[in-house]
Tab-separated table of C-alpha atoms and ligand atoms in Angstrom:
chain	number	residue	atom	x	y	z
A	41	MET	CA	31.447	-1.361	-24.216
A	42	ALA	CA	29.378	0.745	-26.371
A	43	PRO	CA	26.642	3.074	-24.958
A	44	ILE	CA	23.406	1.710	-24.930
A	45	THR	CA	19.721	2.980	-25.039
A	46	ASN	CA	18.531	3.757	-21.526
A	47	GLY	CA	14.699	3.602	-22.147
A	48	ARG	CA	12.966	6.028	-19.264
A	49	THR	CA	9.312	6.961	-18.605
A	50	LEU	CA	8.519	10.404	-18.489
A	51	PHE	CA	5.967	12.835	-16.979
A	52	ASN	CA	4.645	14.845	-19.977
A	53	GLU	CA	1.376	16.397	-19.175
A	54	ILE	CA	-0.799	16.963	-16.135
A	55	PRO	CA	-4.097	14.625	-16.386
A	56	SER	CA	-7.321	16.113	-16.267
A	57	GLY	CA	-8.920	12.752	-14.997
A	58	PHE	CA	-7.183	9.019	-15.274
A	59	PRO	CA	-3.662	9.487	-16.459
A	60	GLU	CA	-3.338	8.407	-20.205
A	61	PRO	CA	-0.090	6.512	-21.268
A	62	GLY	CA	1.651	8.027	-24.420
A	63	LYS	CA	-0.158	11.502	-23.225
A	64	THR	CA	0.286	12.187	-19.675
A	65	THR	CA	3.657	9.997	-19.379
A	66	VAL	CA	5.552	9.194	-22.583
A	67	TYR	CA	8.052	6.443	-22.669
A	68	ASP	CA	11.262	7.716	-24.351
A	69	THR	CA	14.557	6.162	-25.671
A	70	SER	CA	16.453	9.300	-26.941
A	71	GLN	CA	18.863	8.637	-24.023
A	72	THR	CA	21.843	6.542	-23.918
A	73	ILE	CA	24.425	5.514	-21.067
A	74	ASP	CA	27.881	3.901	-21.000
A	75	LEU	CA	27.699	1.775	-18.227
A	76	GLU	CA	31.308	1.613	-17.656
A	77	ASN	CA	32.111	4.784	-17.856
A	78	VAL	CA	29.484	7.112	-16.775
A	79	PRO	CA	30.634	9.280	-14.040
A	80	LEU	CA	28.917	8.153	-10.698
A	81	ASN	CA	30.470	11.164	-8.750
A	82	GLY	CA	30.732	9.010	-5.401
A	83	GLY	CA	27.235	7.309	-6.524
A	84	VAL	CA	25.805	3.913	-7.259
A	85	LEU	CA	24.743	2.687	-10.835
A	86	VAL	CA	21.582	0.662	-10.574
A	87	LYS	CA	20.383	-1.421	-13.129
A	88	THR	CA	16.378	-1.749	-12.516
A	89	LEU	CA	14.699	-4.797	-11.997
A	90	VAL	CA	11.425	-4.222	-11.012
A	91	LEU	CA	9.513	-0.923	-10.392
A	92	SER	CA	5.951	-0.019	-8.447
A	93	ALA	CA	2.786	1.615	-9.844
A	94	ASP	CA	1.140	3.131	-6.606
A	95	PRO	CA	-2.188	5.208	-6.326
A	96	TYR	CA	0.170	8.173	-4.585
A	97	MET	CA	1.918	8.738	-8.187
A	98	ARG	CA	-1.650	10.244	-9.409
A	99	VAL	CA	-1.647	12.804	-6.687
A	100	GLN	CA	1.761	13.861	-7.518
A	101	MET	CA	1.056	14.751	-11.074
A	102	ARG	CA	0.117	18.384	-10.232
A	103	PRO	CA	1.765	21.635	-11.353
A	104	ALA	CA	5.232	22.309	-9.983
A	105	ASP	CA	4.169	25.123	-7.803
A	106	ILE	CA	1.928	22.900	-5.572
A	107	GLU	CA	3.794	21.002	-2.887
A	108	SER	CA	4.999	17.233	-3.751
A	109	TYR	CA	4.831	17.429	-7.478
A	110	MET	CA	7.580	14.979	-8.811
A	111	VAL	CA	8.517	13.631	-12.078
A	112	ILE	CA	8.046	9.715	-12.576
A	113	PHE	CA	9.751	8.154	-10.096
A	114	SER	CA	8.484	5.138	-7.946
A	115	LEU	CA	9.905	2.605	-5.493
A	116	GLY	CA	11.722	-0.291	-6.793
A	117	VAL	CA	14.303	-2.980	-6.659
A	118	GLY	CA	17.565	-2.960	-8.623
A	119	LYS	CA	21.278	-4.518	-8.765
A	120	VAL	CA	24.155	-2.666	-8.308
A	121	ILE	CA	26.511	-2.375	-11.561
A	122	ARG	CA	29.307	-0.138	-10.230
A	123	SER	CA	29.809	1.892	-7.197
A	124	GLU	CA	31.779	4.246	-5.566
A	125	ARG	CA	29.718	4.685	-2.412
A	126	GLU	CA	30.738	2.960	1.115
A	127	GLY	CA	28.141	0.063	1.668
A	128	PHE	CA	27.215	-0.693	-2.088
A	129	LYS	CA	28.924	-3.282	-4.224
A	130	ALA	CA	28.221	-4.641	-7.537
A	131	GLY	CA	25.796	-7.101	-7.574
A	132	ASP	CA	23.924	-6.065	-4.266
A	133	TYR	CA	20.239	-6.039	-4.376
A	134	VAL	CA	18.804	-2.447	-3.577
A	135	TYR	CA	15.096	-0.925	-2.738
A	136	GLY	CA	14.290	2.535	-2.637
A	137	LEU	CA	13.240	5.398	-4.972
A	138	LEU	CA	14.349	4.511	-8.549
A	139	ASP	CA	13.672	6.565	-11.667
A	140	HIS	CA	11.358	5.103	-14.293
A	141	ALA	CA	14.454	4.162	-16.343
A	142	GLU	CA	16.440	0.798	-17.173
A	143	TYR	CA	19.569	2.126	-15.591
A	144	SER	CA	19.921	5.176	-12.814
A	145	ILE	CA	22.404	6.517	-10.430
A	146	PRO	CA	19.533	6.954	-7.533
A	147	SER	CA	20.837	8.642	-4.095
A	148	PRO	CA	21.028	6.738	-0.941
A	149	ASP	CA	20.623	10.151	1.086
A	150	VAL	CA	16.391	10.879	-0.028
A	151	PRO	CA	14.820	10.694	3.425
A	152	ILE	CA	13.418	7.451	4.497
A	153	PHE	CA	12.984	5.892	0.911
A	154	GLY	CA	16.486	6.209	-0.325
A	155	ILE	CA	17.745	3.368	-1.561
A	156	ILE	CA	19.000	0.744	1.134
A	157	VAL	CA	20.923	-2.590	0.232
A	158	PHE	CA	18.959	-5.876	1.374
A	159	LYS	CA	18.947	-9.374	1.187
A	160	PRO	CA	15.927	-11.328	0.034
A	161	GLU	CA	14.601	-13.569	2.753
A	162	PRO	CA	15.047	-17.091	1.512
A	163	GLY	CA	11.924	-18.048	-0.300
A	164	LEU	CA	10.648	-14.513	-1.105
A	165	ARG	CA	10.708	-13.277	-4.471
A	166	TYR	CA	12.635	-9.736	-4.495
A	167	SER	CA	9.610	-8.155	-6.020
A	168	ALA	CA	7.686	-8.627	-2.926
A	169	TYR	CA	9.734	-5.887	-1.462
A	170	ILE	CA	7.973	-3.611	-3.201
A	171	GLY	CA	4.472	-4.756	-2.077
A	172	ALA	CA	3.606	-6.455	1.099
A	173	GLY	CA	7.499	-6.678	2.070
A	174	GLY	CA	7.861	-2.438	1.303
A	175	MET	CA	6.025	0.444	1.521
A	176	PRO	CA	2.793	-0.516	1.093
A	177	GLY	CA	2.802	-3.334	3.749
A	178	GLN	CA	4.965	-0.940	5.980
A	179	THR	CA	1.901	1.388	5.421
A	180	SER	CA	-0.329	-1.065	6.859
A	181	TYR	CA	1.877	-2.441	9.568
A	182	TYR	CA	2.869	1.002	11.011
A	183	GLY	CA	-0.913	2.399	10.931
A	184	TRP	CA	-2.415	-0.849	12.123
A	185	LYS	CA	0.324	-0.841	15.137
A	186	GLU	CA	0.168	3.125	15.776
A	187	TYR	CA	-3.794	3.594	15.587
A	188	ALA	CA	-5.641	0.726	15.488
A	189	ASN	CA	-5.615	0.054	19.341
A	190	ALA	CA	-7.344	-3.076	18.445
A	191	LYS	CA	-9.230	-5.162	21.036
A	192	ALA	CA	-9.906	-9.026	21.223
A	193	VAL	CA	-12.321	-8.854	24.434
A	194	CYS	CA	-11.673	-12.120	26.379
A	195	TYR	CA	-15.178	-13.457	27.977
A	196	LEU	CA	-14.994	-16.099	30.656
A	197	LEU	CA	-18.321	-17.888	30.576
A	198	SER	CA	-18.973	-20.263	33.534
A	199	HIS	CA	-21.637	-22.899	34.382
A	200	VAL	CA	-24.514	-21.055	36.056
A	201	PHE	CA	-23.514	-22.545	39.568
A	202	LEU	CA	-20.036	-21.011	38.879
A	203	ASP	CA	-18.489	-24.564	38.663
A	204	LEU	CA	-15.093	-23.278	37.217
A	205	SER	CA	-14.198	-26.596	35.772
A	206	LEU	CA	-17.094	-26.074	33.052
A	207	SER	CA	-15.845	-22.443	32.132
A	208	ALA	CA	-14.940	-21.617	28.748
A	209	VAL	CA	-12.888	-18.578	27.488
A	210	PHE	CA	-14.666	-16.893	24.443
A	211	LEU	CA	-12.859	-14.141	22.219
A	212	GLN	CA	-14.754	-11.489	20.695
A	213	GLY	CA	-13.129	-9.138	18.793
A	214	GLU	CA	-13.977	-5.562	17.973
A	215	THR	CA	-15.204	-5.141	14.203
A	216	VAL	CA	-13.053	-3.305	11.650
A	217	PHE	CA	-13.874	-2.419	7.922
A	218	VAL	CA	-11.363	-2.299	5.339
A	219	SER	CA	-12.195	-0.473	2.228
A	220	GLY	CA	-9.619	-1.384	-1.004
A	221	GLY	CA	-9.166	-4.761	0.659
A	222	ALA	CA	-7.776	-6.226	-2.134
A	223	GLY	CA	-4.865	-4.331	-2.654
A	224	PRO	CA	-1.318	-4.746	-0.767
A	225	VAL	CA	-2.277	-2.310	1.830
A	226	GLY	CA	-5.757	-3.448	2.704
A	227	SER	CA	-5.135	-7.117	2.291
A	228	LEU	CA	-2.080	-6.809	4.801
A	229	VAL	CA	-4.155	-4.928	7.106
A	230	ILE	CA	-6.928	-7.676	6.936
A	231	GLN	CA	-4.402	-10.677	8.180
A	232	LEU	CA	-3.063	-8.004	10.810
A	233	ALA	CA	-6.496	-7.727	12.113
A	234	LYS	CA	-7.527	-11.247	11.973
A	235	GLN	CA	-4.121	-12.101	13.861
A	236	ASP	CA	-5.312	-9.420	16.717
A	237	GLY	CA	-8.850	-11.542	16.736
A	238	LEU	CA	-11.096	-8.993	15.047
A	239	LYS	CA	-14.261	-9.440	13.283
A	240	VAL	CA	-12.999	-8.144	9.555
A	241	ILE	CA	-15.508	-6.757	7.128
A	242	ALA	CA	-13.853	-5.947	3.611
A	243	SER	CA	-14.842	-4.357	0.177
A	244	ALA	CA	-13.308	-4.604	-3.226
A	245	GLY	CA	-14.186	-3.980	-6.688
A	246	SER	CA	-14.602	-7.599	-8.386
A	247	ASP	CA	-15.758	-11.003	-7.219
A	248	GLU	CA	-11.985	-12.398	-7.848
A	249	LYS	CA	-10.753	-9.609	-5.423
A	250	VAL	CA	-13.697	-10.318	-2.834
A	251	GLN	CA	-12.523	-13.794	-3.164
A	252	PHE	CA	-8.979	-12.964	-2.229
A	253	CYS	CA	-10.085	-10.876	0.732
A	254	LYS	CA	-12.029	-13.868	2.039
A	255	ASP	CA	-8.735	-16.097	1.276
A	256	VAL	CA	-6.464	-13.914	3.478
A	257	GLY	CA	-9.316	-14.097	6.139
A	258	ALA	CA	-11.831	-11.447	6.206
A	259	ASP	CA	-15.257	-12.718	7.756
A	260	VAL	CA	-17.559	-10.768	5.460
A	261	ALA	CA	-16.243	-9.537	1.785
A	262	PHE	CA	-18.367	-7.812	-0.699
A	263	ASN	CA	-18.212	-6.187	-4.232
A	264	TYR	CA	-18.938	-2.397	-3.504
A	265	LYS	CA	-19.804	-2.061	-7.203
A	266	THR	CA	-22.786	-4.466	-6.940
A	267	THR	CA	-23.631	-4.464	-2.993
A	268	SER	CA	-24.599	-1.778	-1.150
A	269	THR	CA	-21.889	-0.757	1.037
A	270	LEU	CA	-24.613	0.962	3.635
A	271	ASP	CA	-26.681	-2.063	3.596
A	272	ILE	CA	-23.523	-4.593	4.646
A	273	LEU	CA	-22.347	-2.021	7.386
A	274	ARG	CA	-25.947	-1.653	8.925
A	275	LYS	CA	-26.036	-5.572	9.310
A	276	GLU	CA	-22.415	-6.395	10.039
A	277	GLY	CA	-21.239	-3.215	12.182
A	278	PRO	CA	-21.100	-1.437	14.139
A	279	LEU	CA	-17.552	-0.454	13.614
A	280	ASN	CA	-14.764	0.007	16.193
A	281	ILE	CA	-12.305	0.516	13.483
A	282	TYR	CA	-12.406	1.703	9.825
A	283	TRP	CA	-9.091	1.524	7.936
A	284	ASP	CA	-9.961	3.844	5.235
A	285	ASN	CA	-8.243	3.421	1.625
A	286	VAL	CA	-10.773	5.249	-0.698
A	287	GLY	CA	-12.366	8.060	1.100
A	288	GLY	CA	-15.559	9.498	-0.763
A	289	THR	CA	-18.932	7.886	0.018
A	290	THR	CA	-17.680	4.819	1.560
A	291	LEU	CA	-16.190	7.077	4.351
A	292	ASP	CA	-19.088	8.448	4.661
A	293	ALA	CA	-21.428	5.485	5.057
A	294	ALA	CA	-18.579	4.195	7.793
A	295	ILE	CA	-19.217	7.346	9.819
A	296	GLU	CA	-22.654	6.396	9.635
A	297	ASN	CA	-21.964	2.776	11.127
A	298	ALA	CA	-19.385	4.023	13.500
A	299	ALA	CA	-19.415	2.561	17.060
A	300	ASN	CA	-18.932	5.405	19.800
A	301	HIS	CA	-15.569	5.910	20.007
A	302	ALA	CA	-14.431	4.309	16.998
A	303	ARG	CA	-10.894	4.953	15.316
A	304	PHE	CA	-10.716	5.519	11.625
A	305	VAL	CA	-7.224	5.183	10.279
A	306	GLU	CA	-6.965	7.482	7.251
A	307	CYS	CA	-4.911	6.030	4.938
A	308	GLY	CA	-5.809	6.839	1.388
A	309	ALA	CA	-8.908	8.519	-0.447
A	310	ILE	CA	-8.311	6.631	-4.119
A	311	SER	CA	-11.822	7.322	-4.896
A	312	GLN	CA	-10.832	11.105	-4.911
A	313	TYR	CA	-7.552	11.228	-6.962
A	314	ASN	CA	-9.047	11.253	-10.384
A	315	SER	CA	-12.348	13.035	-9.807
A	316	LYS	CA	-12.287	16.764	-9.939
A	317	ASP	CA	-15.852	17.422	-7.935
A	318	GLY	CA	-15.464	16.073	-4.685
A	319	VAL	CA	-18.158	14.100	-2.317
A	320	LYS	CA	-21.054	15.709	-0.481
A	321	MET	CA	-20.372	14.115	3.217
A	322	LYS	CA	-23.811	13.710	4.853
A	323	ASN	CA	-22.513	12.269	8.164
A	324	LEU	CA	-19.680	14.584	9.751
A	325	ASP	CA	-21.576	15.614	12.489
A	326	GLN	CA	-21.533	12.132	13.845
A	327	ILE	CA	-17.839	12.406	14.240
A	328	TYR	CA	-18.184	14.489	17.270
A	329	ALA	CA	-21.400	12.772	18.322
A	330	ARG	CA	-20.239	9.365	18.482
A	331	ARG	CA	-16.791	10.733	19.578
A	332	ILE	CA	-14.749	9.338	16.530
A	333	THR	CA	-11.076	10.043	16.643
A	334	LEU	CA	-9.604	10.253	12.911
A	335	TYR	CA	-5.942	9.640	12.713
A	336	GLY	CA	-4.338	10.677	9.250
A	337	PHE	CA	-0.696	9.497	8.224
A	338	LEU	CA	1.734	9.264	6.005
A	339	VAL	CA	3.972	5.856	5.795
A	340	SER	CA	7.019	8.039	6.138
A	341	ASP	CA	6.191	9.593	9.579
A	342	LEU	CA	6.162	6.509	11.189
A	343	ALA	CA	9.054	4.561	9.665
A	344	PRO	CA	11.453	5.837	12.573
A	345	LYS	CA	9.365	4.021	14.938
A	346	TRP	CA	8.483	0.814	13.240
A	347	GLN	CA	10.682	-0.028	10.182
A	348	GLU	CA	13.216	-2.058	12.231
A	349	GLU	CA	10.441	-4.147	13.867
A	350	PHE	CA	8.469	-4.247	10.166
A	351	TYR	CA	11.693	-5.907	8.468
A	352	LYS	CA	12.228	-8.325	11.549
A	353	VAL	CA	8.497	-9.432	11.578
A	354	ILE	CA	6.782	-9.269	8.158
A	355	PRO	CA	9.131	-10.586	5.533
A	356	LYS	CA	9.572	-13.726	7.454
A	357	LYS	CA	5.506	-14.412	7.417
A	358	LEU	CA	5.627	-13.381	3.844
A	359	ALA	CA	8.142	-16.052	2.754
A	360	SER	CA	6.622	-18.874	5.101
A	361	GLY	CA	3.223	-18.221	3.659
A	362	GLU	CA	1.694	-17.104	7.083
A	363	PHE	CA	0.698	-14.062	5.349
A	364	LYS	CA	-0.425	-13.655	1.842
A	365	PHE	CA	0.002	-11.592	-1.072
A	366	THR	CA	-0.548	-11.409	-4.751
A	367	GLU	CA	1.014	-9.438	-7.515
A	368	ASP	CA	-0.437	-8.087	-10.951
A	369	VAL	CA	2.723	-8.360	-13.433
A	370	THR	CA	3.568	-5.661	-16.223
A	371	ASN	CA	6.182	-6.322	-18.441
A	372	GLY	CA	8.520	-3.849	-20.143
A	373	LEU	CA	9.097	-0.182	-18.915
A	374	GLU	CA	7.391	0.885	-22.029
A	375	ASN	CA	4.205	-0.306	-20.456
A	376	SER	CA	4.892	1.608	-17.075
A	377	GLY	CA	2.285	4.342	-18.192
A	378	GLN	CA	-0.570	1.830	-18.741
A	379	ALA	CA	0.622	-0.212	-15.104
A	380	ILE	CA	0.004	3.539	-13.400
A	381	ARG	CA	-3.321	4.350	-15.061
A	382	ASP	CA	-4.391	0.446	-13.954
A	383	VAL	CA	-3.946	1.046	-10.543
A	384	GLN	CA	-6.125	4.346	-10.909
A	385	THR	CA	-9.044	2.461	-12.715
A	386	GLY	CA	-8.931	-0.578	-10.375
A	387	THR	CA	-7.927	-3.294	-13.025
A	388	ASN	CA	-4.882	-4.463	-11.115
A	389	THR	CA	-5.479	-7.596	-9.272
A	390	GLY	CA	-2.898	-7.284	-6.362
A	391	LYS	CA	0.106	-5.535	-6.336
A	392	LYS	CA	1.028	-3.560	-9.819
A	393	VAL	CA	4.651	-4.385	-10.458
A	394	ILE	CA	6.399	-3.475	-13.404
A	395	VAL	CA	9.091	-5.833	-14.851
A	396	VAL	CA	11.651	-3.939	-16.654
A	397	ALA	CA	14.499	-6.493	-16.424
A	398	GLN	CA	15.691	-9.933	-15.547
A	399	GLU	CA	18.880	-10.343	-13.371
B	401	NAP	N1	-0.667	7.079	3.933
B	401	NAP	C1	-0.020	6.462	3.674
B	401	NAP	O1	1.272	6.897	3.493
B	401	NAP	C2	0.039	5.312	1.737
B	401	NAP	C3	0.841	4.674	1.810
B	401	NAP	C4	0.463	3.922	0.449
B	401	NAP	C5	-0.812	3.722	0.154
B	401	NAP	N2	-1.339	4.737	0.648
B	401	NAP	C6	-2.986	4.655	0.236
B	401	NAP	O2	-3.564	3.123	0.462
B	401	NAP	C7	-4.794	2.948	-0.689
B	401	NAP	C8	-4.440	1.554	-1.160
B	401	NAP	O3	-2.994	1.604	-1.788
B	401	NAP	P1	-2.586	0.136	-2.592
B	401	NAP	O4	-1.368	0.554	-2.919
B	401	NAP	O5	-3.348	-0.980	-1.573
B	401	NAP	O6	-3.274	0.240	-3.717
B	401	NAP	P2	-4.041	-0.830	-4.730
B	401	NAP	O7	-4.857	-1.527	-3.939
B	401	NAP	O8	-2.938	-1.622	-5.448
B	401	NAP	O9	-4.613	-0.192	-5.896
B	401	NAP	C9	-5.571	0.802	-6.113
B	401	NAP	C10	-7.008	0.217	-5.948
B	401	NAP	O10	-7.823	0.868	-5.524
B	401	NAP	C11	-9.219	0.808	-5.928
B	401	NAP	N3	-10.119	2.070	-6.223
B	401	NAP	C12	-9.942	2.705	-7.660
B	401	NAP	N4	-10.769	3.622	-7.603
B	401	NAP	C13	-11.778	3.391	-6.883
B	401	NAP	C14	-12.641	4.077	-6.455
B	401	NAP	N5	-13.371	5.177	-6.798
B	401	NAP	N6	-13.167	3.443	-5.273
B	401	NAP	C15	-12.722	2.666	-4.296
B	401	NAP	N7	-11.803	2.143	-4.807
B	401	NAP	C16	-11.079	2.408	-5.809
B	401	NAP	C17	-9.099	-0.390	-6.695
B	401	NAP	O11	-9.343	-1.647	-6.363
B	401	NAP	P3	-11.067	-2.054	-6.394
B	401	NAP	O12	-11.327	-2.875	-7.740
B	401	NAP	O13	-11.341	-2.761	-5.412
B	401	NAP	O14	-11.694	-0.707	-6.436
B	401	NAP	C18	-7.374	-0.184	-6.852
B	401	NAP	O15	-6.817	-1.535	-7.477
B	401	NAP	C19	-4.608	3.912	-1.466
B	401	NAP	O16	-5.601	4.808	-1.349
B	401	NAP	C20	-3.378	4.848	-1.339
B	401	NAP	O17	-3.136	6.056	-1.880
B	401	NAP	C21	-1.351	5.152	1.591
């Protein structure tokens, strides 16, 4: 078989604000690949099926001397074409870090997100493994299990004469606020919190996204672009838990409305990734006054402890429909630069999935 074009998306220039397709990233078709003869050197040749566009990709578009710089690659799902590696065979589905290329020879040896063979849960499309069934879902599950310490308080109410036959049990959970509630991370956090019996407040950036937050169980959901976050939190708080996907002024508003001993799960700060100016925080003194604990974490830190349990529990719940998720599909690797930008500007509605090829 003659060599064929191997399209790739390349990191070209450090953005000064939002990434710009064609400038900060470029699509390149100059490389060819001979699928039958390309040397594998003990590795695995993978055809890319779907790739993820994630918020963290903007943070990694940095000068090379700043830690965590990298070129364009992300989590994805592919199919093995040829393998010289034990444990991988032609036809296997793999999940893990893949180049933004139609074909690649990814390493299984990258810590945590090196490629692994997986069998999609019956009824669950493989693209789910880059969203709620993959790294974003793992982020929600690990962070929630490790740090939320969620309490659904159980009250036994008895008749005034203490006639226990007239008793009733009421569950009144703590209150959690989830920003970025409509994305793959936030929407799974909402569902985990509801499962734990909590009252959930969620924010998102469009009415359609607000509706999705409600559809997955949020008791209160609002559009932070048209409604004051402070007003909602003053009315619906105080917050026992804040799941922070956005940082900035939303974090400041959450601190102002925190209950004593609140837990803040610091997952991300997307409002800051494309900004050079930072935000003036007004309420930092309340962290000590209200004895708030902030937990910053990266999903990779917690994977050794929670990954096995995640794969046992979450894909089944997604396949059965008990947990809901949405995808926003971009077709064609040549459009991956735009997909990366969409996630930063918030025009994605659901997990941004780049479909590179059909099987
Ligand atoms: N700690 C970890 O290991 C880890 C792992 C994965 C993800 N994360 C973080 O988790 C967060 C959510 O990730 P995801 O994959 O679920 O993202 P996502 O929801 O698919 O996409 C990002 C969303 O952020 C919102 N956004 C953009 N600019 C914003 C702004 N200025 N203020 C408020 N919201 C803004 C947009 O939604 P709206 O329309 O609602 O504004 C956008 O759709 C991100 O901060 C990400 O970096 C952390």
